[in-house]
Amino acid sequence: MDAANAFQSHDVDSASALSERDRDILEFERQWWKYAGAKETAVRDKFDMSSTRYYQVLNALIDRPEALEADPLLVRRLRRLRAARQRQRSARRLGFEV
Protein backbone atom coordinates (compact mmCIF):
# COMPACT_ATOMS: atom_id res chain seq x y z
CA MET A 1 0.00 0.00 0.00
CA ASP A 2 1.44 3.37 -0.98
CA ALA A 3 1.39 6.46 1.24
CA ALA A 4 -1.52 8.14 -0.57
CA ASN A 5 -3.77 5.09 -0.19
CA ALA A 6 -2.78 4.65 3.45
CA PHE A 7 -3.67 8.27 4.18
CA GLN A 8 -6.95 8.00 2.29
CA SER A 9 -8.05 4.83 4.09
CA HIS A 10 -7.14 6.37 7.46
CA ASP A 11 -9.21 9.45 6.57
CA VAL A 12 -12.21 7.28 5.64
CA ASP A 13 -11.90 5.38 8.95
CA SER A 14 -11.87 8.60 11.00
CA ALA A 15 -14.80 10.05 9.04
CA SER A 16 -16.82 6.86 9.53
CA ALA A 17 -16.27 7.13 13.30
CA LEU A 18 -18.38 10.31 13.20
CA SER A 19 -22.15 10.08 12.95
CA GLU A 20 -23.94 11.56 9.97
CA ARG A 21 -25.18 14.43 12.16
CA ASP A 22 -21.61 15.14 13.30
CA ARG A 23 -20.40 15.23 9.68
CA ASP A 24 -23.33 17.50 8.78
CA ILE A 25 -22.47 19.88 11.62
CA LEU A 26 -18.84 20.10 10.50
CA GLU A 27 -19.98 20.72 6.93
CA PHE A 28 -22.40 23.41 8.12
CA GLU A 29 -19.66 25.15 10.14
CA ARG A 30 -17.44 25.08 7.07
CA GLN A 31 -20.10 26.85 4.97
CA TRP A 32 -22.71 28.45 7.26
CA TRP A 33 -22.14 31.92 5.78
CA LYS A 34 -23.69 30.70 2.51
CA TYR A 35 -27.10 30.38 4.18
CA ALA A 36 -29.46 33.32 3.96
CA GLY A 37 -30.32 35.09 7.19
CA ALA A 38 -29.00 34.58 10.67
CA LYS A 39 -26.92 31.54 11.59
CA GLU A 40 -29.32 30.70 14.41
CA THR A 41 -32.22 30.48 11.97
CA ALA A 42 -30.22 28.25 9.65
CA VAL A 43 -29.31 26.00 12.60
CA ARG A 44 -32.95 25.65 13.61
CA ASP A 45 -34.03 24.94 10.01
CA LYS A 46 -31.26 22.48 9.19
CA PHE A 47 -30.81 20.61 12.48
CA ASP A 48 -34.13 21.22 14.25
CA MET A 49 -32.42 22.24 17.50
CA SER A 50 -31.97 25.45 19.42
CA SER A 51 -28.80 27.41 18.87
CA THR A 52 -27.82 26.76 22.50
CA ARG A 53 -28.07 23.00 22.00
CA TYR A 54 -26.25 23.27 18.66
CA TYR A 55 -23.29 25.01 20.27
CA GLN A 56 -23.21 22.42 23.06
CA VAL A 57 -23.06 19.64 20.47
CA LEU A 58 -20.48 21.53 18.41
CA ASN A 59 -18.22 22.12 21.41
CA ALA A 60 -18.33 18.45 22.35
CA LEU A 61 -17.69 17.52 18.72
CA ILE A 62 -14.58 19.66 18.26
CA ASP A 63 -13.05 18.04 21.34
CA ARG A 64 -13.22 14.60 19.71
CA PRO A 65 -10.10 13.26 17.97
CA GLU A 66 -12.28 11.83 15.18
CA ALA A 67 -13.44 15.34 14.26
CA LEU A 68 -9.86 16.59 14.25
CA GLU A 69 -8.87 13.78 11.91
CA ALA A 70 -11.88 14.37 9.65
CA ASP A 71 -11.32 18.14 9.21
CA PRO A 72 -8.19 19.39 11.01
CA LEU A 73 -8.23 22.96 9.68
CA LEU A 74 -11.83 23.61 10.64
CA VAL A 75 -11.58 21.96 14.07
CA ARG A 76 -8.38 23.82 14.95
CA ARG A 77 -9.93 27.12 13.88
CA LEU A 78 -13.04 26.47 15.97
CA ARG A 79 -10.89 25.51 18.96
CA ARG A 80 -8.86 28.72 18.59
CA LEU A 81 -12.02 30.82 18.44
CA ARG A 82 -13.45 29.08 21.49
CA ALA A 83 -10.22 29.61 23.46
CA ALA A 84 -10.14 33.30 22.51
CA ARG A 85 -13.74 33.78 23.70
CA GLN A 86 -12.93 32.01 26.97
CA ARG A 87 -9.90 34.28 27.52
CA GLN A 88 -12.02 37.37 26.86
CA ARG A 89 -14.71 36.24 29.32
CA SER A 90 -12.11 35.51 31.99
CA ALA A 91 -10.45 38.86 31.46
CA ARG A 92 -13.78 40.70 31.76
CA ARG A 93 -14.51 38.89 35.01
CA LEU A 94 -11.12 39.91 36.36
CA GLY A 95 -11.61 43.48 35.19
CA PHE A 96 -9.05 43.89 32.42
CA GLU A 97 -8.92 43.72 28.62
CA VAL A 98 -7.12 41.09 26.58
Tab-separated table of N, CA and C in Angstrom:
chain	number	residue	atom	x	y	z
A	1	MET	N	0.857	-1.178	0.000
A	1	MET	CA	0.000	0.000	0.000
A	1	MET	C	0.899	1.235	0.000
A	2	ASP	N	0.637	2.154	-0.936
A	2	ASP	CA	1.444	3.371	-0.977
A	2	ASP	C	0.936	4.395	0.033
A	3	ALA	N	1.706	5.465	0.212
A	3	ALA	CA	1.391	6.460	1.244
A	3	ALA	C	0.050	7.145	0.998
A	4	ALA	N	-0.260	7.448	-0.263
A	4	ALA	CA	-1.517	8.135	-0.568
A	4	ALA	C	-2.725	7.275	-0.204
A	5	ASN	N	-2.663	5.993	-0.527
A	5	ASN	CA	-3.773	5.091	-0.191
A	5	ASN	C	-3.877	4.875	1.308
A	6	ALA	N	-2.753	4.813	1.992
A	6	ALA	CA	-2.775	4.648	3.447
A	6	ALA	C	-3.427	5.856	4.101
A	7	PHE	N	-3.083	7.052	3.627
A	7	PHE	CA	-3.667	8.268	4.182
A	7	PHE	C	-5.154	8.312	3.898
A	8	GLN	N	-5.545	7.953	2.674
A	8	GLN	CA	-6.952	7.999	2.290
A	8	GLN	C	-7.772	7.006	3.107
A	9	SER	N	-7.290	5.806	3.318
A	9	SER	CA	-8.054	4.829	4.087
A	9	SER	C	-8.143	5.244	5.551
A	10	HIS	N	-7.104	5.869	6.087
A	10	HIS	CA	-7.144	6.371	7.461
A	10	HIS	C	-8.176	7.480	7.578
A	11	ASP	N	-8.251	8.356	6.571
A	11	ASP	CA	-9.214	9.451	6.574
A	11	ASP	C	-10.643	8.914	6.515
A	12	VAL	N	-10.884	7.888	5.736
A	12	VAL	CA	-12.206	7.281	5.643
A	12	VAL	C	-12.580	6.654	6.974
A	13	ASP	N	-11.623	5.989	7.653
A	13	ASP	CA	-11.904	5.382	8.951
A	13	ASP	C	-12.294	6.433	9.980
A	14	SER	N	-11.567	7.563	10.013
A	14	SER	CA	-11.875	8.596	10.999
A	14	SER	C	-13.208	9.261	10.684
A	15	ALA	N	-13.521	9.442	9.405
A	15	ALA	CA	-14.800	10.051	9.036
A	15	ALA	C	-15.954	9.109	9.374
A	16	SER	N	-15.746	7.796	9.229
A	16	SER	CA	-16.822	6.858	9.528
A	16	SER	C	-17.071	6.748	11.031
A	17	ALA	N	-16.086	7.160	11.854
A	17	ALA	CA	-16.275	7.134	13.304
A	17	ALA	C	-17.242	8.232	13.742
A	18	LEU	N	-17.446	9.239	12.912
A	18	LEU	CA	-18.384	10.314	13.204
A	18	LEU	C	-19.769	9.938	12.689
A	19	SER	N	-20.784	10.333	13.407
A	19	SER	CA	-22.146	10.082	12.946
A	19	SER	C	-22.453	11.004	11.761
A	20	GLU	N	-23.538	10.717	11.098
A	20	GLU	CA	-23.943	11.562	9.965
A	20	GLU	C	-24.241	12.981	10.436
A	21	ARG	N	-24.883	13.102	11.608
A	21	ARG	CA	-25.177	14.429	12.158
A	21	ARG	C	-23.888	15.190	12.451
A	22	ASP	N	-22.892	14.493	13.012
A	22	ASP	CA	-21.611	15.141	13.298
A	22	ASP	C	-20.946	15.638	12.017
A	23	ARG	N	-20.971	14.817	10.977
A	23	ARG	CA	-20.400	15.233	9.683
A	23	ARG	C	-21.179	16.412	9.101
A	24	ASP	N	-22.508	16.388	9.268
A	24	ASP	CA	-23.334	17.503	8.781
A	24	ASP	C	-23.021	18.794	9.531
A	25	ILE	N	-22.791	18.688	10.829
A	25	ILE	CA	-22.466	19.876	11.625
A	25	ILE	C	-21.132	20.456	11.186
A	26	LEU	N	-20.135	19.607	10.969
A	26	LEU	CA	-18.837	20.104	10.498
A	26	LEU	C	-18.977	20.758	9.127
A	27	GLU	N	-19.751	20.140	8.254
A	27	GLU	CA	-19.982	20.717	6.929
A	27	GLU	C	-20.690	22.063	7.034
A	28	PHE	N	-21.682	22.159	7.920
A	28	PHE	CA	-22.403	23.408	8.121
A	28	PHE	C	-21.454	24.496	8.635
A	29	GLU	N	-20.609	24.159	9.597
A	29	GLU	CA	-19.661	25.146	10.139
A	29	GLU	C	-18.669	25.604	9.075
A	30	ARG	N	-18.352	24.731	8.157
A	30	ARG	CA	-17.441	25.081	7.069
A	30	ARG	C	-18.093	26.089	6.118
A	31	GLN	N	-19.428	26.053	6.003
A	31	GLN	CA	-20.095	26.855	4.971
A	31	GLN	C	-21.336	27.592	5.459
A	32	TRP	N	-21.470	27.862	6.751
A	32	TRP	CA	-22.706	28.447	7.255
A	32	TRP	C	-22.992	29.822	6.673
A	33	TRP	N	-21.961	30.559	6.296
A	33	TRP	CA	-22.142	31.917	5.784
A	33	TRP	C	-22.866	31.924	4.441
A	34	LYS	N	-22.977	30.773	3.790
A	34	LYS	CA	-23.690	30.696	2.513
A	34	LYS	C	-25.209	30.703	2.698
A	35	TYR	N	-25.666	30.424	3.918
A	35	TYR	CA	-27.095	30.378	4.182
A	35	TYR	C	-27.638	31.793	4.356
A	36	ALA	N	-28.836	32.005	3.838
A	36	ALA	CA	-29.456	33.318	3.957
A	36	ALA	C	-29.928	33.539	5.389
A	37	GLY	N	-29.826	34.758	5.856
A	37	GLY	CA	-30.322	35.093	7.188
A	37	GLY	C	-29.334	34.791	8.282
A	38	ALA	N	-29.832	34.788	9.496
A	38	ALA	CA	-28.999	34.576	10.669
A	38	ALA	C	-28.584	33.110	10.787
A	39	LYS	N	-27.422	32.901	11.390
A	39	LYS	CA	-26.921	31.544	11.586
A	39	LYS	C	-27.869	30.747	12.480
A	40	GLU	N	-28.419	31.386	13.495
A	40	GLU	CA	-29.315	30.699	14.414
A	40	GLU	C	-30.553	30.159	13.698
A	41	THR	N	-31.061	30.933	12.756
A	41	THR	CA	-32.220	30.480	11.973
A	41	THR	C	-31.846	29.297	11.105
A	42	ALA	N	-30.679	29.360	10.483
A	42	ALA	CA	-30.217	28.251	9.648
A	42	ALA	C	-30.010	26.991	10.490
A	43	VAL	N	-29.498	27.148	11.702
A	43	VAL	CA	-29.308	26.002	12.596
A	43	VAL	C	-30.649	25.364	12.920
A	44	ARG	N	-31.633	26.186	13.266
A	44	ARG	CA	-32.950	25.650	13.610
A	44	ARG	C	-33.580	24.943	12.401
A	45	ASP	N	-33.444	25.540	11.214
A	45	ASP	CA	-34.033	24.944	10.009
A	45	ASP	C	-33.340	23.638	9.627
A	46	LYS	N	-32.017	23.629	9.673
A	46	LYS	CA	-31.260	22.477	9.188
A	46	LYS	C	-31.205	21.333	10.194
A	47	PHE	N	-31.026	21.652	11.479
A	47	PHE	CA	-30.813	20.610	12.480
A	47	PHE	C	-31.973	20.432	13.448
A	48	ASP	N	-32.965	21.296	13.379
A	48	ASP	CA	-34.133	21.223	14.252
A	48	ASP	C	-33.731	21.175	15.727
A	49	MET	N	-32.821	22.097	16.098
A	49	MET	CA	-32.423	22.240	17.499
A	49	MET	C	-32.168	23.706	17.784
A	50	SER	N	-32.238	24.061	19.042
A	50	SER	CA	-31.973	25.452	19.416
A	50	SER	C	-30.503	25.760	19.190
A	51	SER	N	-30.204	27.038	19.078
A	51	SER	CA	-28.805	27.410	18.872
A	51	SER	C	-27.963	27.064	20.097
A	52	THR	N	-28.552	27.140	21.292
A	52	THR	CA	-27.816	26.757	22.504
A	52	THR	C	-27.423	25.289	22.448
A	53	ARG	N	-28.374	24.429	22.100
A	53	ARG	CA	-28.075	22.998	21.997
A	53	ARG	C	-27.070	22.733	20.883
A	54	TYR	N	-27.188	23.427	19.768
A	54	TYR	CA	-26.254	23.268	18.657
A	54	TYR	C	-24.831	23.561	19.110
A	55	TYR	N	-24.639	24.659	19.834
A	55	TYR	CA	-23.285	25.011	20.274
A	55	TYR	C	-22.771	24.038	21.328
A	56	GLN	N	-23.643	23.458	22.133
A	56	GLN	CA	-23.213	22.419	23.063
A	56	GLN	C	-22.712	21.198	22.304
A	57	VAL	N	-23.457	20.787	21.291
A	57	VAL	CA	-23.065	19.639	20.474
A	57	VAL	C	-21.770	19.946	19.721
A	58	LEU	N	-21.680	21.143	19.156
A	58	LEU	CA	-20.481	21.531	18.407
A	58	LEU	C	-19.247	21.534	19.304
A	59	ASN	N	-19.364	22.086	20.504
A	59	ASN	CA	-18.218	22.121	21.411
A	59	ASN	C	-17.763	20.721	21.806
A	60	ALA	N	-18.695	19.837	22.047
A	60	ALA	CA	-18.333	18.452	22.350
A	60	ALA	C	-17.688	17.796	21.128
A	61	LEU	N	-18.204	18.103	19.960
A	61	LEU	CA	-17.688	17.517	18.723
A	61	LEU	C	-16.257	17.942	18.449
A	62	ILE	N	-15.937	19.208	18.606
A	62	ILE	CA	-14.584	19.656	18.258
A	62	ILE	C	-13.538	19.184	19.270
A	63	ASP	N	-13.981	18.636	20.394
A	63	ASP	CA	-13.048	18.044	21.345
A	63	ASP	C	-12.711	16.595	21.003
A	64	ARG	N	-13.436	16.007	20.073
A	64	ARG	CA	-13.220	14.604	19.708
A	64	ARG	C	-12.087	14.457	18.705
A	65	PRO	N	-11.199	13.485	18.912
A	65	PRO	CA	-10.101	13.264	17.971
A	65	PRO	C	-10.585	12.870	16.570
A	66	GLU	N	-11.747	12.219	16.489
A	66	GLU	CA	-12.280	11.833	15.177
A	66	GLU	C	-12.608	13.060	14.339
A	67	ALA	N	-13.125	14.106	14.982
A	67	ALA	CA	-13.438	15.343	14.256
A	67	ALA	C	-12.154	16.016	13.789
A	68	LEU	N	-11.141	16.005	14.629
A	68	LEU	CA	-9.858	16.593	14.247
A	68	LEU	C	-9.263	15.864	13.056
A	69	GLU	N	-9.381	14.558	13.040
A	69	GLU	CA	-8.873	13.779	11.909
A	69	GLU	C	-9.694	14.020	10.651
A	70	ALA	N	-11.000	14.192	10.805
A	70	ALA	CA	-11.875	14.374	9.648
A	70	ALA	C	-11.673	15.734	8.982
A	71	ASP	N	-11.482	16.791	9.772
A	71	ASP	CA	-11.315	18.139	9.212
A	71	ASP	C	-10.410	18.961	10.136
A	72	PRO	N	-9.103	18.751	10.060
A	72	PRO	CA	-8.186	19.391	11.013
A	72	PRO	C	-8.182	20.919	10.957
A	73	LEU	N	-8.270	21.497	9.778
A	73	LEU	CA	-8.233	22.961	9.683
A	73	LEU	C	-9.443	23.591	10.352
A	74	LEU	N	-10.604	23.077	10.059
A	74	LEU	CA	-11.835	23.611	10.644
A	74	LEU	C	-11.847	23.437	12.158
A	75	VAL	N	-11.520	22.240	12.629
A	75	VAL	CA	-11.578	21.960	14.066
A	75	VAL	C	-10.563	22.813	14.820
A	76	ARG	N	-9.370	22.963	14.282
A	76	ARG	CA	-8.377	23.816	14.951
A	76	ARG	C	-8.831	25.271	14.985
A	77	ARG	N	-9.432	25.741	13.903
A	77	ARG	CA	-9.929	27.122	13.879
A	77	ARG	C	-11.033	27.314	14.913
A	78	LEU	N	-11.958	26.367	14.992
A	78	LEU	CA	-13.041	26.469	15.966
A	78	LEU	C	-12.512	26.400	17.399
A	79	ARG	N	-11.506	25.569	17.624
A	79	ARG	CA	-10.892	25.507	18.959
A	79	ARG	C	-10.214	26.826	19.314
A	80	ARG	N	-9.515	27.424	18.348
A	80	ARG	CA	-8.859	28.718	18.593
A	80	ARG	C	-9.882	29.796	18.927
A	81	LEU	N	-10.979	29.837	18.176
A	81	LEU	CA	-12.024	30.824	18.437
A	81	LEU	C	-12.642	30.627	19.816
A	82	ARG	N	-12.881	29.378	20.177
A	82	ARG	CA	-13.447	29.084	21.492
A	82	ARG	C	-12.489	29.513	22.602
A	83	ALA	N	-11.210	29.228	22.448
A	83	ALA	CA	-10.220	29.609	23.460
A	83	ALA	C	-10.127	31.127	23.589
A	84	ALA	N	-10.203	31.832	22.464
A	84	ALA	CA	-10.141	33.299	22.509
A	84	ALA	C	-11.350	33.871	23.244
A	85	ARG	N	-12.540	33.311	22.995
A	85	ARG	CA	-13.742	33.777	23.702
A	85	ARG	C	-13.641	33.492	25.195
A	86	GLN	N	-13.085	32.334	25.553
A	86	GLN	CA	-12.926	32.010	26.970
A	86	GLN	C	-11.947	32.976	27.645
A	87	ARG	N	-10.855	33.309	26.960
A	87	ARG	CA	-9.900	34.277	27.518
A	87	ARG	C	-10.544	35.639	27.708
A	88	GLN	N	-11.358	36.071	26.741
A	88	GLN	CA	-12.025	37.371	26.855
A	88	GLN	C	-13.005	37.385	28.022
A	89	ARG	N	-13.771	36.311	28.193
A	89	ARG	CA	-14.713	36.240	29.318
A	89	ARG	C	-13.979	36.263	30.653
A	90	SER	N	-12.884	35.526	30.746
A	90	SER	CA	-12.111	35.505	31.992
A	90	SER	C	-11.532	36.880	32.288
A	91	ALA	N	-11.035	37.545	31.264
A	91	ALA	CA	-10.448	38.863	31.458
A	91	ALA	C	-11.503	39.869	31.914
A	92	ARG	N	-12.704	39.804	31.338
A	92	ARG	CA	-13.779	40.703	31.755
A	92	ARG	C	-14.146	40.474	33.216
A	93	ARG	N	-14.190	39.199	33.613
A	93	ARG	CA	-14.512	38.894	35.010
A	93	ARG	C	-13.462	39.444	35.964
A	94	LEU	N	-12.204	39.428	35.518
A	94	LEU	CA	-11.117	39.905	36.363
A	94	LEU	C	-10.922	41.409	36.246
A	95	GLY	N	-11.620	42.030	35.302
A	95	GLY	CA	-11.606	43.479	35.187
A	95	GLY	C	-10.501	44.068	34.323
A	96	PHE	N	-10.019	43.311	33.351
A	96	PHE	CA	-9.047	43.886	32.417
A	96	PHE	C	-9.309	43.377	31.021
A	97	GLU	N	-8.728	44.068	30.034
A	97	GLU	CA	-8.923	43.717	28.622
A	97	GLU	C	-7.784	42.852	28.120
A	98	VAL	N	-8.117	41.949	27.207
A	98	VAL	CA	-7.116	41.087	26.583
A	98	VAL	C	-6.641	41.727	25.299
